[in-house]
mmCIF file of C-alpha atoms and ligand atoms in Angstrom:
data_model
loop_
_atom_site.group_PDB
_atom_site.id
_atom_site.type_symbol
_atom_site.label_atom_id
_atom_site.label_comp_id
_atom_site.label_asym_id
_atom_site.label_seq_id
_atom_site.Cartn_x
_atom_site.Cartn_y
_atom_site.Cartn_z
ATOM 1 C CA MET A 297 -230.755 -42.005 24.091
ATOM 2 C CA THR A 298 -233.296 -43.038 21.296
ATOM 3 C CA TYR A 299 -234.125 -40.626 18.624
ATOM 4 C CA ILE A 300 -237.564 -41.130 17.184
ATOM 5 C CA PHE A 301 -238.388 -38.527 14.097
ATOM 6 C CA ALA A 302 -241.686 -38.398 12.603
ATOM 7 C CA ASN A 303 -241.770 -37.049 8.972
ATOM 8 C CA TRP A 304 -245.519 -36.250 8.351
ATOM 9 C CA LYS A 305 -244.361 -35.454 4.387
ATOM 10 C CA MET A 306 -247.539 -34.134 2.657
ATOM 11 C CA TYR A 307 -249.864 -36.978 4.111
ATOM 12 C CA LEU A 308 -252.439 -34.868 6.046
ATOM 13 C CA SER A 309 -254.592 -32.177 5.385
ATOM 14 C CA TYR A 310 -254.005 -28.539 7.167
ATOM 15 C CA GLN A 311 -256.674 -29.519 9.962
ATOM 16 C CA GLU A 312 -255.476 -33.119 10.214
ATOM 17 C CA VAL A 313 -251.866 -31.797 11.070
ATOM 18 C CA ARG A 314 -253.208 -29.250 13.562
ATOM 19 C CA GLU A 315 -255.569 -31.905 15.143
ATOM 20 C CA LEU A 316 -252.634 -34.419 15.481
ATOM 21 C CA SER A 317 -250.188 -31.985 16.964
ATOM 22 C CA ILE A 318 -252.541 -30.819 19.503
ATOM 23 C CA ALA A 319 -253.508 -34.464 20.448
ATOM 24 C CA LEU A 320 -249.627 -35.511 20.539
ATOM 25 C CA SER A 321 -248.831 -32.485 22.597
ATOM 26 C CA GLN A 322 -250.825 -33.952 25.421
ATOM 27 C CA GLU A 323 -248.841 -36.863 25.818
ATOM 28 C CA ASP A 324 -245.839 -36.919 28.041
ATOM 29 C CA PHE A 325 -242.727 -38.827 26.900
ATOM 30 C CA ASP A 326 -239.488 -39.640 28.859
ATOM 31 C CA GLU A 327 -236.989 -36.920 27.546
ATOM 32 C CA LYS A 328 -234.433 -38.768 29.405
ATOM 33 C CA LYS A 329 -234.885 -41.720 27.040
ATOM 34 C CA LEU A 330 -236.092 -40.289 23.952
ATOM 35 C CA LYS A 331 -235.690 -37.365 21.501
ATOM 36 C CA ILE A 332 -238.749 -36.798 19.468
ATOM 37 C CA THR A 333 -239.186 -34.578 16.807
ATOM 38 C CA VAL A 334 -242.080 -33.828 14.176
ATOM 39 C CA PHE A 335 -241.484 -32.381 10.868
ATOM 40 C CA PRO A 336 -244.673 -30.979 9.737
ATOM 41 C CA ASN A 337 -245.313 -29.340 6.194
ATOM 42 C CA THR A 338 -244.008 -25.804 5.819
ATOM 43 C CA ILE A 339 -247.577 -24.043 5.800
ATOM 44 C CA ASN A 340 -248.384 -25.706 9.161
ATOM 45 C CA PHE A 341 -244.789 -25.330 10.674
ATOM 46 C CA SER A 342 -245.194 -22.053 12.555
ATOM 47 C CA ASP A 343 -248.471 -23.356 14.220
ATOM 48 C CA VAL A 344 -247.117 -26.980 15.178
ATOM 49 C CA ALA A 345 -244.186 -25.405 16.646
ATOM 50 C CA ARG A 346 -246.327 -23.152 18.853
ATOM 51 C CA VAL A 347 -248.124 -26.314 19.954
ATOM 52 C CA PHE A 348 -245.133 -28.242 20.822
ATOM 53 C CA ALA A 349 -243.377 -25.076 22.711
ATOM 54 C CA GLY A 350 -242.487 -26.104 25.970
ATOM 55 C CA ARG A 351 -243.350 -29.864 25.447
ATOM 56 C CA SER A 352 -241.026 -32.820 25.183
ATOM 57 C CA PHE A 353 -241.222 -32.660 21.345
ATOM 58 C CA ALA A 354 -238.816 -30.447 18.934
ATOM 59 C CA VAL A 355 -239.972 -29.513 15.394
ATOM 60 C CA GLY A 356 -237.977 -29.760 12.291
ATOM 61 C CA ALA A 357 -238.267 -28.611 8.490
ATOM 62 C CA GLN A 358 -238.698 -31.276 5.894
ATOM 63 C CA ASN A 359 -236.722 -29.221 3.445
ATOM 64 C CA VAL A 360 -234.865 -25.870 3.496
ATOM 65 C CA GLY A 361 -233.830 -23.510 0.998
ATOM 66 C CA TRP A 362 -230.138 -22.544 0.930
ATOM 67 C CA THR A 363 -230.145 -19.072 0.548
ATOM 68 C CA PRO A 364 -231.042 -16.915 3.566
ATOM 69 C CA GLN A 365 -232.896 -13.991 2.038
ATOM 70 C CA GLY A 366 -233.781 -12.538 -1.527
ATOM 71 C CA ALA A 367 -235.488 -12.915 -4.588
ATOM 72 C CA TYR A 368 -236.027 -16.399 -4.476
ATOM 73 C CA THR A 369 -239.704 -17.203 -5.383
ATOM 74 C CA GLY A 370 -241.169 -20.001 -3.406
ATOM 75 C CA ALA A 371 -238.308 -20.720 -1.517
ATOM 76 C CA VAL A 372 -237.944 -20.889 2.530
ATOM 77 C CA SER A 373 -234.726 -20.448 4.193
ATOM 78 C CA ALA A 374 -233.159 -22.400 7.003
ATOM 79 C CA LEU A 375 -232.913 -18.944 8.364
ATOM 80 C CA LEU A 376 -236.729 -18.574 8.354
ATOM 81 C CA PHE A 377 -237.218 -21.973 9.779
ATOM 82 C CA GLN A 378 -234.751 -21.455 12.582
ATOM 83 C CA GLN A 379 -236.620 -17.841 13.372
ATOM 84 C CA ALA A 380 -239.892 -19.997 13.363
ATOM 85 C CA GLY A 381 -238.379 -22.692 15.767
ATOM 86 C CA ALA A 382 -236.918 -25.096 14.047
ATOM 87 C CA LYS A 383 -234.322 -27.509 15.655
ATOM 88 C CA TYR A 384 -233.788 -29.778 12.909
ATOM 89 C CA ALA A 385 -234.146 -29.762 9.102
ATOM 90 C CA LEU A 386 -234.164 -32.841 6.695
ATOM 91 C CA VAL A 387 -231.582 -32.589 4.139
ATOM 92 C CA GLY A 388 -231.567 -34.607 0.920
ATOM 93 C CA HIS A 389 -234.555 -36.889 1.766
ATOM 94 C CA SER A 390 -234.972 -39.171 -1.212
ATOM 95 C CA GLU A 391 -238.270 -37.781 -2.339
ATOM 96 C CA ARG A 392 -236.446 -34.435 -2.685
ATOM 97 C CA ARG A 393 -233.616 -36.097 -4.674
ATOM 98 C CA TYR A 394 -235.638 -38.251 -6.850
ATOM 99 C CA ILE A 395 -239.031 -36.746 -7.358
ATOM 100 C CA PHE A 396 -237.826 -33.033 -7.456
ATOM 101 C CA ASN A 397 -234.480 -33.518 -8.910
ATOM 102 C CA GLU A 398 -232.419 -32.125 -6.013
ATOM 103 C CA ASP A 399 -228.764 -32.825 -6.697
ATOM 104 C CA ASN A 400 -225.741 -33.299 -4.482
ATOM 105 C CA GLU A 401 -224.586 -29.901 -5.091
ATOM 106 C CA ALA A 402 -227.919 -28.411 -3.651
ATOM 107 C CA VAL A 403 -227.805 -30.956 -0.711
ATOM 108 C CA HIS A 404 -224.339 -29.600 0.204
ATOM 109 C CA LYS A 405 -225.827 -26.111 0.161
ATOM 110 C CA LYS A 406 -228.605 -26.928 2.208
ATOM 111 C CA MET A 407 -226.115 -28.694 4.874
ATOM 112 C CA GLU A 408 -224.161 -25.308 5.015
ATOM 113 C CA ALA A 409 -227.233 -23.062 5.130
ATOM 114 C CA CYS A 410 -228.493 -25.171 8.258
ATOM 115 C CA LEU A 411 -225.035 -25.302 10.090
ATOM 116 C CA VAL A 412 -224.647 -21.500 9.326
ATOM 117 C CA GLU A 413 -228.181 -20.653 10.876
ATOM 118 C CA GLY A 414 -228.041 -23.168 13.790
ATOM 119 C CA ILE A 415 -230.263 -25.862 12.648
ATOM 120 C CA ILE A 416 -228.874 -29.442 12.968
ATOM 121 C CA PRO A 417 -229.364 -31.096 9.751
ATOM 122 C CA VAL A 418 -230.534 -34.507 9.293
ATOM 123 C CA LEU A 419 -228.631 -35.818 6.230
ATOM 124 C CA CYS A 420 -230.903 -38.439 4.447
ATOM 125 C CA ILE A 421 -228.847 -41.086 2.441
ATOM 126 C CA GLY A 422 -229.746 -44.370 0.746
ATOM 127 C CA GLU A 423 -229.595 -46.559 -2.389
ATOM 128 C CA THR A 424 -232.318 -47.204 -4.705
ATOM 129 C CA ALA A 425 -233.390 -50.672 -5.680
ATOM 130 C CA GLU A 426 -231.555 -50.150 -8.933
ATOM 131 C CA ASP A 427 -228.326 -49.523 -7.243
ATOM 132 C CA LEU A 428 -228.813 -52.462 -4.992
ATOM 133 C CA LYS A 429 -229.430 -54.764 -7.790
ATOM 134 C CA GLU A 430 -226.094 -53.371 -9.667
ATOM 135 C CA GLN A 431 -224.314 -53.988 -6.329
ATOM 136 C CA LYS A 432 -224.042 -50.171 -5.897
ATOM 137 C CA ARG A 433 -225.139 -49.479 -2.365
ATOM 138 C CA GLU A 434 -221.916 -48.635 -0.976
ATOM 139 C CA TYR A 435 -220.785 -46.529 -3.846
ATOM 140 C CA ARG A 436 -224.064 -44.758 -3.607
ATOM 141 C CA ILE A 437 -223.946 -44.006 0.008
ATOM 142 C CA LYS A 438 -220.389 -43.294 -0.071
ATOM 143 C CA LYS A 439 -220.838 -40.718 -2.649
ATOM 144 C CA GLN A 440 -223.706 -39.219 -0.965
ATOM 145 C CA LEU A 441 -221.700 -38.684 2.258
ATOM 146 C CA SER A 442 -218.665 -37.299 0.486
ATOM 147 C CA LYS A 443 -220.570 -34.747 -1.523
ATOM 148 C CA ALA A 444 -222.618 -33.710 1.317
ATOM 149 C CA LEU A 445 -220.226 -33.168 3.795
ATOM 150 C CA GLU A 446 -216.615 -32.747 2.134
ATOM 151 C CA GLY A 447 -215.432 -28.827 2.566
ATOM 152 C CA LEU A 448 -217.928 -28.244 5.516
ATOM 153 C CA ASN A 449 -216.654 -27.158 8.822
ATOM 154 C CA LEU A 450 -218.177 -29.615 11.189
ATOM 155 C CA LYS A 451 -215.877 -28.768 13.940
ATOM 156 C CA GLY A 452 -218.235 -28.360 17.176
ATOM 157 C CA LYS A 453 -221.360 -28.782 14.895
ATOM 158 C CA GLU A 454 -223.989 -31.624 15.526
ATOM 159 C CA ILE A 455 -225.275 -33.415 12.525
ATOM 160 C CA ILE A 456 -227.404 -36.464 12.209
ATOM 161 C CA VAL A 457 -227.551 -39.161 9.343
ATOM 162 C CA ALA A 458 -230.563 -40.858 8.400
ATOM 163 C CA TYR A 459 -230.215 -44.045 6.323
ATOM 164 C CA GLU A 460 -233.368 -44.612 4.222
ATOM 165 C CA PRO A 461 -232.902 -47.208 1.462
ATOM 166 C CA VAL A 462 -235.342 -45.804 -1.146
ATOM 167 C CA TRP A 463 -236.745 -49.178 -1.849
ATOM 168 C CA ALA A 464 -237.690 -49.642 1.852
ATOM 169 C CA ILE A 465 -239.775 -46.313 2.050
ATOM 170 C CA SER A 466 -243.639 -46.880 1.750
ATOM 171 C CA ALA A 467 -244.917 -44.542 -0.571
ATOM 172 C CA GLY A 468 -248.523 -44.835 0.283
ATOM 173 C CA GLY A 469 -248.801 -48.510 0.090
ATOM 174 C CA LYS A 470 -246.526 -50.892 2.033
ATOM 175 C CA GLY A 471 -242.773 -50.718 1.626
ATOM 176 C CA THR A 472 -240.416 -53.621 2.048
ATOM 177 C CA PRO A 473 -238.602 -52.842 5.039
ATOM 178 C CA CYS A 474 -234.830 -53.284 5.249
ATOM 179 C CA THR A 475 -234.029 -56.375 7.640
ATOM 180 C CA PRO A 476 -232.753 -54.981 11.020
ATOM 181 C CA ALA A 477 -229.582 -56.999 10.723
ATOM 182 C CA ASP A 478 -228.873 -55.819 7.211
ATOM 183 C CA ALA A 479 -229.542 -52.056 8.437
ATOM 184 C CA ASP A 480 -227.435 -52.415 11.339
ATOM 185 C CA ASN A 481 -224.476 -53.692 8.994
ATOM 186 C CA VAL A 482 -224.871 -50.542 6.841
ATOM 187 C CA HIS A 483 -225.020 -48.274 9.895
ATOM 188 C CA GLY A 484 -221.727 -49.822 11.092
ATOM 189 C CA TRP A 485 -219.808 -48.825 8.117
ATOM 190 C CA ILE A 486 -221.440 -45.545 7.499
ATOM 191 C CA LYS A 487 -220.410 -44.696 11.207
ATOM 192 C CA ASN A 488 -217.018 -45.997 10.181
ATOM 193 C CA GLU A 489 -216.900 -43.714 6.910
ATOM 194 C CA LEU A 490 -218.155 -40.652 8.890
ATOM 195 C CA LYS A 491 -214.920 -40.675 10.906
ATOM 196 C CA GLN A 492 -213.085 -39.000 7.889
ATOM 197 C CA TYR A 493 -215.469 -35.959 8.258
ATOM 198 C CA THR A 494 -215.787 -35.432 11.928
ATOM 199 C CA LYS A 495 -214.480 -36.493 15.227
ATOM 200 C CA GLN A 496 -217.847 -36.164 16.793
ATOM 201 C CA ASN A 497 -220.374 -39.151 17.132
ATOM 202 C CA VAL A 498 -222.766 -38.688 14.566
ATOM 203 C CA PRO A 499 -226.323 -40.551 15.402
ATOM 204 C CA ILE A 500 -227.702 -42.818 12.596
ATOM 205 C CA LEU A 501 -231.332 -43.197 12.262
ATOM 206 C CA TYR A 502 -232.926 -46.059 10.200
ATOM 207 C CA GLY A 503 -235.915 -44.856 8.142
ATOM 208 C CA GLY A 504 -238.174 -47.045 5.525
ATOM 209 C CA SER A 505 -241.409 -48.813 6.593
ATOM 210 C CA VAL A 506 -240.851 -48.336 10.320
ATOM 211 C CA ASP A 507 -244.034 -49.007 12.471
ATOM 212 C CA SER A 508 -245.198 -49.939 16.090
ATOM 213 C CA LYS A 509 -244.635 -53.632 15.126
ATOM 214 C CA ASN A 510 -241.092 -53.610 14.026
ATOM 215 C CA VAL A 511 -239.634 -50.681 15.651
ATOM 216 C CA LEU A 512 -237.915 -52.636 18.720
ATOM 217 C CA SER A 513 -236.272 -54.728 16.075
ATOM 218 C CA TYR A 514 -234.443 -51.844 14.809
ATOM 219 C CA VAL A 515 -233.696 -49.779 17.816
ATOM 220 C CA GLU A 516 -232.312 -52.937 19.777
ATOM 221 C CA GLN A 517 -229.578 -53.200 17.338
ATOM 222 C CA GLY A 518 -226.316 -52.077 18.176
ATOM 223 C CA MET A 519 -225.503 -49.339 15.494
ATOM 224 C CA ILE A 520 -229.000 -47.997 15.145
ATOM 225 C CA ASP A 521 -229.642 -44.874 17.249
ATOM 226 C CA GLY A 522 -233.088 -44.085 16.279
ATOM 227 C CA VAL A 523 -235.530 -44.130 13.588
ATOM 228 C CA LEU A 524 -236.990 -41.692 11.115
ATOM 229 C CA VAL A 525 -240.641 -42.729 10.653
ATOM 230 C CA GLY A 526 -243.164 -41.507 7.640
ATOM 231 C CA SER A 527 -246.331 -43.113 7.210
ATOM 232 C CA ALA A 528 -246.866 -44.873 10.695
ATOM 233 C CA SER A 529 -246.029 -41.398 12.179
ATOM 234 C CA THR A 530 -249.088 -39.848 10.856
ATOM 235 C CA LYS A 531 -251.617 -41.895 12.741
ATOM 236 C CA LEU A 532 -251.803 -40.839 16.374
ATOM 237 C CA ASP A 533 -252.435 -44.564 17.999
ATOM 238 C CA GLU A 534 -250.091 -46.024 15.906
ATOM 239 C CA PHE A 535 -247.354 -43.525 16.575
ATOM 240 C CA VAL A 536 -248.238 -43.214 20.385
ATOM 241 C CA LYS A 537 -247.746 -47.080 20.520
ATOM 242 C CA LEU A 538 -244.578 -46.828 18.559
ATOM 243 C CA VAL A 539 -243.042 -44.282 21.059
ATOM 244 C CA ARG A 540 -244.285 -46.230 24.104
ATOM 245 C CA ARG A 541 -242.530 -49.367 22.780
ATOM 246 C CA VAL A 542 -239.196 -47.958 22.662
ATOM 247 C CA GLU A 543 -239.748 -45.882 25.585
ATOM 248 C CA SER A 544 -240.508 -49.152 27.675
ATOM 249 C CA LEU A 545 -236.879 -50.498 26.803
HETATM 250 P P1 13P B 621 -242.123 -44.638 5.600
HETATM 251 O O1 13P B 621 -241.988 -44.868 7.158
HETATM 252 O O2 13P B 621 -243.655 -44.296 5.305
HETATM 253 O O3 13P B 621 -241.797 -45.705 4.921
HETATM 254 O O4 13P B 621 -240.995 -43.405 5.327
HETATM 255 C C1 13P B 621 -240.027 -43.486 5.693
HETATM 256 C C2 13P B 621 -239.553 -41.847 5.348
HETATM 257 O O5 13P B 621 -239.401 -41.661 4.137
HETATM 258 C C3 13P B 621 -239.221 -41.237 6.337
HETATM 259 O O6 13P B 621 -238.459 -39.917 5.939
#
């Protein structure tokens, strides 16, 4: 089983999200081979969930609030997303951490909120270019994992981890993808590290400048269970090509 998760971020207009989801929902992908999930913005979320209902796609939240209900202006809780049909939620994406100052404590609370509400959290981790330069990659990732997971009751709960080196993410322009061998190596030790938190097998996805041309070089590696795609997932032809390539394996 290969995971292909599409993070549409805030790239598209309201109308473009509607059109892309309707066009994608007309494609049939092999559900025995692929788990495809789309993460639209919050405004389009319910609409996209309706478009994909009964199709071979799940929908997920790009971010969740950690309190279920109450006087929290501007927040949208994991509970609300669950009620609107979210199966997954991204938690701790680097754009939330570094642009919106989300700290490890907030990430932990969001993980907990997802588990309580029955949403599968996709914990996003990854080092910055500076961490890499200072040889702090392992330190950063282990810290992000421990802060997010320590103290959570993961028994019988599904979680996913996405390894997204911040320096590899394309922010509008072109990113520098992590080499598949390097990513595979990091995934290997993340898998090992996760054993202290849960007995379950945790799928680990790679994210950072994945496109239809390089996707196979990642998913063919032994430790990479799938991909979290940003920019390339927002263009219909490119994304369909990417998915078909993985499906052909
Ligand atoms: P890109 O595929 O645009 O580099 O984005 C990766 C990402 O951040 C997915 O969450």
